[in-house]
mmCIF file of C-alpha atoms and ligand atoms in Angstrom:
data_model
loop_
_atom_site.group_PDB
_atom_site.id
_atom_site.type_symbol
_atom_site.label_atom_id
_atom_site.label_comp_id
_atom_site.label_asym_id
_atom_site.label_seq_id
_atom_site.Cartn_x
_atom_site.Cartn_y
_atom_site.Cartn_z
ATOM 1 C CA MET A 1 -102.236 -127.219 -11.746
ATOM 2 C CA PRO A 2 -104.771 -124.925 -13.254
ATOM 3 C CA GLU A 3 -106.210 -126.069 -16.641
ATOM 4 C CA ILE A 4 -108.883 -125.220 -18.750
ATOM 5 C CA LYS A 5 -110.865 -128.069 -19.468
ATOM 6 C CA ASN A 6 -113.587 -126.632 -21.792
ATOM 7 C CA ALA A 7 -113.827 -124.126 -24.186
ATOM 8 C CA ASN A 8 -116.251 -123.257 -26.580
ATOM 9 C CA PHE A 9 -116.768 -120.141 -29.335
ATOM 10 C CA ILE A 10 -120.579 -118.295 -28.166
ATOM 11 C CA LYS A 11 -120.646 -115.885 -30.712
ATOM 12 C CA SER A 12 -119.083 -113.051 -33.088
ATOM 13 C CA SER A 13 -120.587 -109.747 -32.256
ATOM 14 C CA THR A 14 -120.258 -106.503 -34.287
ATOM 15 C CA GLU A 15 -121.676 -104.185 -30.889
ATOM 16 C CA LEU A 16 -121.851 -104.124 -27.510
ATOM 17 C CA LYS A 17 -125.768 -104.738 -27.783
ATOM 18 C CA ASP A 18 -125.118 -107.970 -29.560
ATOM 19 C CA CYS A 19 -123.023 -109.260 -27.098
ATOM 20 C CA PRO A 20 -123.861 -112.245 -24.539
ATOM 21 C CA THR A 21 -125.686 -111.875 -21.267
ATOM 22 C CA PRO A 22 -122.899 -110.218 -19.079
ATOM 23 C CA HIS A 23 -123.544 -112.280 -16.138
ATOM 24 C CA LEU A 24 -119.992 -114.046 -16.114
ATOM 25 C CA PRO A 25 -116.579 -112.329 -15.457
ATOM 26 C CA GLU A 26 -114.934 -111.794 -18.947
ATOM 27 C CA TYR A 27 -111.512 -111.329 -20.216
ATOM 28 C CA VAL A 28 -110.363 -109.528 -23.274
ATOM 29 C CA PHE A 29 -107.057 -110.481 -25.276
ATOM 30 C CA ILE A 30 -106.146 -107.593 -27.670
ATOM 31 C CA GLY A 31 -102.876 -106.795 -29.419
ATOM 32 C CA ARG A 32 -101.308 -105.335 -32.725
ATOM 33 C CA SER A 33 -102.231 -107.820 -35.611
ATOM 34 C CA ASN A 34 -99.666 -111.051 -35.792
ATOM 35 C CA VAL A 35 -98.825 -110.520 -31.928
ATOM 36 C CA GLY A 36 -99.788 -114.015 -31.302
ATOM 37 C CA LYS A 37 -103.017 -113.834 -29.976
ATOM 38 C CA SER A 38 -104.817 -116.583 -31.677
ATOM 39 C CA SER A 39 -101.920 -118.684 -30.996
ATOM 40 C CA LEU A 40 -102.101 -117.755 -27.227
ATOM 41 C CA ILE A 41 -105.612 -118.185 -26.849
ATOM 42 C CA ASN A 42 -105.513 -121.575 -28.477
ATOM 43 C CA MET A 43 -102.383 -122.526 -25.916
ATOM 44 C CA LEU A 44 -104.657 -121.251 -22.812
ATOM 45 C CA CYS A 45 -107.934 -123.332 -24.062
ATOM 46 C CA ASN A 46 -105.669 -126.580 -25.002
ATOM 47 C CA HIS A 47 -107.163 -126.600 -28.593
ATOM 48 C CA LYS A 48 -105.600 -126.341 -31.274
ATOM 49 C CA LYS A 49 -107.915 -124.301 -33.724
ATOM 50 C CA LEU A 50 -110.213 -122.427 -31.289
ATOM 51 C CA ALA A 51 -109.062 -118.884 -32.182
ATOM 52 C CA LYS A 52 -107.918 -118.771 -35.954
ATOM 53 C CA THR A 53 -104.530 -118.535 -36.361
ATOM 54 C CA SER A 54 -103.851 -117.058 -39.823
ATOM 55 C CA SER A 55 -100.833 -115.444 -41.758
ATOM 56 C CA THR A 56 -103.178 -112.882 -42.913
ATOM 57 C CA PRO A 57 -102.876 -109.869 -40.338
ATOM 58 C CA GLY A 58 -106.134 -108.333 -39.386
ATOM 59 C CA LYS A 59 -108.473 -110.988 -40.572
ATOM 60 C CA THR A 60 -110.388 -110.744 -36.914
ATOM 61 C CA THR A 61 -112.707 -108.082 -37.152
ATOM 62 C CA LEU A 62 -115.398 -108.985 -34.525
ATOM 63 C CA ILE A 63 -115.750 -109.378 -30.758
ATOM 64 C CA ASN A 64 -115.746 -112.926 -30.188
ATOM 65 C CA HIS A 65 -117.121 -114.704 -26.983
ATOM 66 C CA PHE A 66 -115.710 -117.913 -25.999
ATOM 67 C CA LEU A 67 -117.290 -119.816 -23.066
ATOM 68 C CA ILE A 68 -114.544 -121.164 -20.929
ATOM 69 C CA ASP A 69 -115.576 -124.058 -18.336
ATOM 70 C CA ASP A 70 -119.055 -122.362 -18.100
ATOM 71 C CA SER A 71 -117.824 -119.898 -15.750
ATOM 72 C CA TRP A 72 -116.271 -116.999 -17.871
ATOM 73 C CA TYR A 73 -115.865 -115.802 -20.649
ATOM 74 C CA LEU A 74 -112.526 -115.178 -23.288
ATOM 75 C CA VAL A 75 -112.967 -112.221 -25.610
ATOM 76 C CA ASP A 76 -110.876 -112.360 -28.939
ATOM 77 C CA LEU A 77 -110.611 -108.754 -30.264
ATOM 78 C CA PRO A 78 -109.600 -107.836 -33.552
ATOM 79 C CA GLY A 79 -105.724 -107.056 -33.831
ATOM 80 C CA TYR A 80 -105.308 -103.335 -33.935
ATOM 81 C CA GLY A 81 -102.888 -100.937 -35.595
ATOM 82 C CA TYR A 82 -102.690 -102.923 -38.593
ATOM 83 C CA ALA A 83 -101.498 -100.528 -41.273
ATOM 84 C CA ARG A 84 -103.150 -101.889 -44.367
ATOM 85 C CA THR A 85 -106.510 -101.624 -42.932
ATOM 86 C CA SER A 86 -108.583 -98.518 -44.816
ATOM 87 C CA LYS A 87 -108.805 -95.790 -42.701
ATOM 88 C CA VAL A 88 -112.601 -96.142 -42.670
ATOM 89 C CA ASN A 89 -112.377 -99.643 -41.357
ATOM 90 C CA ARG A 90 -109.822 -98.353 -38.886
ATOM 91 C CA ALA A 91 -112.197 -95.572 -37.732
ATOM 92 C CA ALA A 92 -115.283 -98.110 -37.431
ATOM 93 C CA TYR A 93 -112.813 -100.477 -35.762
ATOM 94 C CA LYS A 94 -111.915 -97.924 -32.716
ATOM 95 C CA LYS A 95 -115.424 -97.051 -32.288
ATOM 96 C CA MET A 96 -116.614 -100.643 -31.797
ATOM 97 C CA ILE A 97 -113.725 -101.866 -29.816
ATOM 98 C CA PHE A 98 -113.451 -98.639 -27.389
ATOM 99 C CA ASN A 99 -117.335 -98.675 -26.761
ATOM 100 C CA TYR A 100 -117.245 -102.207 -25.825
ATOM 101 C CA ILE A 101 -114.688 -102.270 -23.621
ATOM 102 C CA GLU A 102 -115.429 -98.798 -21.764
ATOM 103 C CA ASN A 103 -119.014 -100.237 -21.494
ATOM 104 C CA ARG A 104 -118.919 -103.888 -20.658
ATOM 105 C CA ARG A 105 -119.919 -104.073 -17.120
ATOM 106 C CA ASN A 106 -118.653 -107.564 -16.441
ATOM 107 C CA LEU A 107 -115.136 -107.024 -18.065
ATOM 108 C CA VAL A 108 -112.448 -107.750 -15.172
ATOM 109 C CA ASN A 109 -109.219 -107.331 -16.901
ATOM 110 C CA VAL A 110 -107.836 -106.659 -20.676
ATOM 111 C CA PHE A 111 -104.830 -108.705 -21.626
ATOM 112 C CA VAL A 112 -102.774 -106.430 -23.900
ATOM 113 C CA LEU A 113 -100.341 -108.469 -25.607
ATOM 114 C CA VAL A 114 -97.063 -107.089 -27.038
ATOM 115 C CA ASP A 115 -94.218 -108.965 -28.781
ATOM 116 C CA SER A 116 -91.187 -109.562 -26.709
ATOM 117 C CA ARG A 117 -88.807 -108.835 -29.682
ATOM 118 C CA HIS A 118 -90.280 -105.175 -30.006
ATOM 119 C CA THR A 119 -89.657 -101.754 -28.785
ATOM 120 C CA PRO A 120 -92.816 -100.223 -27.180
ATOM 121 C CA GLN A 121 -94.911 -99.322 -30.145
ATOM 122 C CA GLN A 122 -96.962 -95.917 -30.052
ATOM 123 C CA VAL A 123 -100.098 -98.005 -30.768
ATOM 124 C CA ASP A 124 -99.894 -99.698 -27.797
ATOM 125 C CA LEU A 125 -98.596 -97.427 -25.367
ATOM 126 C CA GLU A 126 -101.532 -94.755 -26.594
ATOM 127 C CA PHE A 127 -104.245 -97.794 -26.203
ATOM 128 C CA MET A 128 -103.019 -98.348 -22.722
ATOM 129 C CA GLU A 129 -102.847 -94.865 -21.865
ATOM 130 C CA TRP A 130 -106.990 -94.883 -23.074
ATOM 131 C CA LEU A 131 -107.520 -97.749 -20.677
ATOM 132 C CA GLY A 132 -105.806 -95.949 -17.978
ATOM 133 C CA LYS A 133 -108.045 -93.039 -18.739
ATOM 134 C CA LYS A 134 -111.178 -95.161 -18.600
ATOM 135 C CA ARG A 135 -109.831 -96.918 -15.484
ATOM 136 C CA VAL A 136 -109.710 -100.047 -17.193
ATOM 137 C CA PRO A 137 -107.873 -102.758 -15.361
ATOM 138 C CA PHE A 138 -105.244 -104.435 -17.732
ATOM 139 C CA SER A 139 -101.973 -106.391 -17.733
ATOM 140 C CA LEU A 140 -99.239 -106.691 -20.233
ATOM 141 C CA VAL A 141 -98.299 -110.017 -22.001
ATOM 142 C CA PHE A 142 -95.212 -110.322 -23.692
ATOM 143 C CA THR A 143 -95.555 -113.089 -26.482
ATOM 144 C CA LYS A 144 -93.403 -115.057 -28.509
ATOM 145 C CA LEU A 145 -90.647 -115.248 -25.636
ATOM 146 C CA ASP A 146 -89.088 -118.647 -27.594
ATOM 147 C CA LYS A 147 -87.705 -116.444 -30.398
ATOM 148 C CA LEU A 148 -85.159 -114.764 -28.065
ATOM 149 C CA SER A 149 -82.224 -115.911 -26.087
ATOM 150 C CA SER A 150 -82.873 -115.058 -22.415
ATOM 151 C CA SER A 151 -80.044 -111.959 -22.398
ATOM 152 C CA GLU A 152 -81.828 -110.510 -25.360
ATOM 153 C CA LEU A 153 -85.197 -111.124 -23.460
ATOM 154 C CA VAL A 154 -83.704 -109.405 -20.527
ATOM 155 C CA LYS A 155 -82.425 -106.366 -22.836
ATOM 156 C CA ASN A 156 -85.986 -105.722 -24.427
ATOM 157 C CA LEU A 157 -87.954 -106.229 -21.280
ATOM 158 C CA GLN A 158 -85.590 -103.555 -19.475
ATOM 159 C CA LYS A 159 -86.150 -101.246 -22.311
ATOM 160 C CA TYR A 160 -90.081 -101.789 -22.300
ATOM 161 C CA THR A 161 -90.026 -101.109 -18.808
ATOM 162 C CA ARG A 162 -88.111 -97.931 -19.049
ATOM 163 C CA LYS A 163 -90.453 -96.684 -22.157
ATOM 164 C CA PHE A 164 -93.521 -97.370 -20.162
ATOM 165 C CA LEU A 165 -92.336 -95.631 -17.062
ATOM 166 C CA GLU A 166 -92.185 -92.214 -18.947
ATOM 167 C CA HIS A 167 -95.608 -92.639 -19.080
ATOM 168 C CA TRP A 168 -96.586 -94.408 -15.795
ATOM 169 C CA GLU A 169 -95.647 -94.496 -12.247
ATOM 170 C CA SER A 170 -95.660 -98.432 -12.132
ATOM 171 C CA LEU A 171 -95.870 -101.591 -14.668
ATOM 172 C CA PRO A 172 -99.192 -103.365 -14.547
ATOM 173 C CA LYS A 173 -98.901 -106.698 -13.686
ATOM 174 C CA THR A 174 -96.965 -108.779 -16.570
ATOM 175 C CA PHE A 175 -96.784 -112.054 -18.325
ATOM 176 C CA ARG A 176 -94.331 -113.649 -20.147
ATOM 177 C CA THR A 177 -95.573 -116.181 -22.577
ATOM 178 C CA SER A 178 -94.630 -118.633 -25.638
ATOM 179 C CA SER A 179 -97.439 -120.933 -27.576
ATOM 180 C CA ILE A 180 -94.584 -122.660 -28.920
ATOM 181 C CA ALA A 181 -92.910 -123.530 -25.634
ATOM 182 C CA GLN A 182 -96.016 -123.552 -23.649
ATOM 183 C CA THR A 183 -94.751 -120.707 -21.432
ATOM 184 C CA GLY A 184 -96.648 -118.892 -19.178
ATOM 185 C CA LYS A 185 -100.033 -120.797 -19.643
ATOM 186 C CA ASP A 186 -100.200 -121.760 -15.649
ATOM 187 C CA ASP A 187 -99.475 -118.157 -14.765
ATOM 188 C CA LEU A 188 -102.678 -116.827 -16.664
ATOM 189 C CA THR A 189 -104.852 -119.387 -16.134
ATOM 190 C CA SER A 190 -104.262 -118.938 -12.290
ATOM 191 C CA TYR A 191 -104.651 -114.981 -12.729
ATOM 192 C CA ILE A 192 -107.658 -115.566 -14.294
ATOM 193 C CA GLN A 193 -108.902 -118.149 -12.181
ATOM 194 C CA ASP A 194 -108.335 -116.050 -8.680
ATOM 195 C CA LEU A 195 -109.944 -113.151 -10.092
ATOM 196 C CA ASN A 196 -112.920 -114.883 -10.741
ATOM 197 C CA GLU A 197 -113.016 -116.271 -7.374
ATOM 198 C CA GLN A 198 -113.333 -112.769 -6.134
ATOM 199 C CA VAL A 199 -115.583 -111.246 -8.617
ATOM 200 C CA ALA A 200 -117.970 -113.793 -10.156
ATOM 201 C CA ASP A 201 -120.713 -113.535 -7.490
ATOM 202 C CA HIS A 202 -120.700 -109.886 -7.691
ATOM 203 C CA ILE A 203 -121.103 -109.748 -11.525
ATOM 204 C CA LEU A 204 -123.928 -112.233 -11.252
ATOM 205 C CA GLU A 205 -125.262 -110.401 -8.289
ATOM 206 C CA SER A 206 -125.348 -107.202 -10.358
ATOM 207 C CA TYR A 207 -126.494 -108.580 -13.710
ATOM 208 C CA GLN A 208 -129.681 -109.835 -12.055
ATOM 209 C CA ALA A 209 -130.284 -106.641 -10.266
ATOM 210 C CA SER A 210 -130.309 -104.894 -13.444
ATOM 211 C CA LYS A 211 -132.483 -107.951 -15.156
ATOM 212 C CA LYS A 212 -135.128 -106.410 -12.219
ATOM 213 C CA GLN A 213 -135.085 -102.997 -12.891
HETATM 214 P P1 GDP B 1 -102.850 -113.107 -33.955
HETATM 215 O O1 GDP B 1 -102.553 -112.252 -35.681
HETATM 216 O O2 GDP B 1 -102.123 -112.049 -33.190
HETATM 217 O O3 GDP B 1 -103.769 -113.980 -34.011
HETATM 218 O O4 GDP B 1 -101.433 -113.885 -34.128
HETATM 219 P P2 GDP B 1 -101.157 -115.486 -34.670
HETATM 220 O O5 GDP B 1 -101.352 -116.299 -33.378
HETATM 221 O O6 GDP B 1 -101.871 -115.933 -35.837
HETATM 222 O O7 GDP B 1 -99.681 -115.680 -34.811
HETATM 223 C C1 GDP B 1 -98.750 -114.913 -35.612
HETATM 224 C C2 GDP B 1 -97.882 -115.769 -36.107
HETATM 225 O O8 GDP B 1 -96.821 -115.765 -35.254
HETATM 226 C C3 GDP B 1 -98.138 -117.166 -36.530
HETATM 227 O O9 GDP B 1 -97.086 -117.474 -37.783
HETATM 228 C C4 GDP B 1 -97.862 -117.825 -35.576
HETATM 229 O O10 GDP B 1 -97.130 -119.425 -35.796
HETATM 230 C C5 GDP B 1 -96.767 -117.008 -34.921
HETATM 231 N N1 GDP B 1 -96.322 -117.387 -33.395
HETATM 232 C C6 GDP B 1 -97.404 -117.051 -32.454
HETATM 233 N N2 GDP B 1 -97.021 -117.170 -31.164
HETATM 234 C C7 GDP B 1 -95.776 -117.753 -31.399
HETATM 235 C C8 GDP B 1 -94.836 -117.975 -30.114
HETATM 236 O O11 GDP B 1 -95.107 -118.046 -29.251
HETATM 237 N N3 GDP B 1 -93.616 -118.289 -30.988
HETATM 238 C C9 GDP B 1 -93.466 -118.439 -32.045
HETATM 239 N N4 GDP B 1 -92.191 -118.770 -32.361
HETATM 240 N N5 GDP B 1 -94.191 -118.033 -32.983
HETATM 241 C C10 GDP B 1 -95.411 -117.740 -32.960
#
């Protein structure tokens, strides 16, 4: 069974240039504030308090790097679309995140988290559209599955799919998760580990080549 054994916080950065060296495969977790991102990261890493869960949305404001099993980086990005953040903050946030995502050379995949209970939100759809435009690979992660009955879940996912397909030709890879019920952990971990096997050597070589220049 795939399992994360070691997860360590490395650093918080405000800009791309301050991030750890890009020699390992990297995966981003992002979503609207309160979507359950910190809980999901903690579940994946078998750690109660690695990412800070909070009842105050919009608290994480930095690019947070965690080193997983000495072989890949998990990146916790601030929750977007939080209405109470000032306009200036929102603009600065967008600049920081977009610059990081667009230019981080070892970024393998972005996991976009959405609450299974909610209808597709404009801010999520716009963000995924931007990822598509920039050709950044992403997956959809439905969170808080335990809050719905299985029939409600089916209905909501159908609604989500319909809306998504108004903008896209097909659905990206999707995951269904609940941090409370520990759902989706193996799926996510194996997906990341499989990708790591495919890309790790290339990422390391390209980092070493860039250092020689
Ligand atoms: P973040 O702001 O996206 O990092 O969200 P948090 O992980 O801090 O979670 C926000 C709220 O949702 C907290 O009250 C969590 O306890 C709750 N929550 C997170 N994940 C789940 C889940 O899978 N199931 C349920 N029922 N609640 C969750």
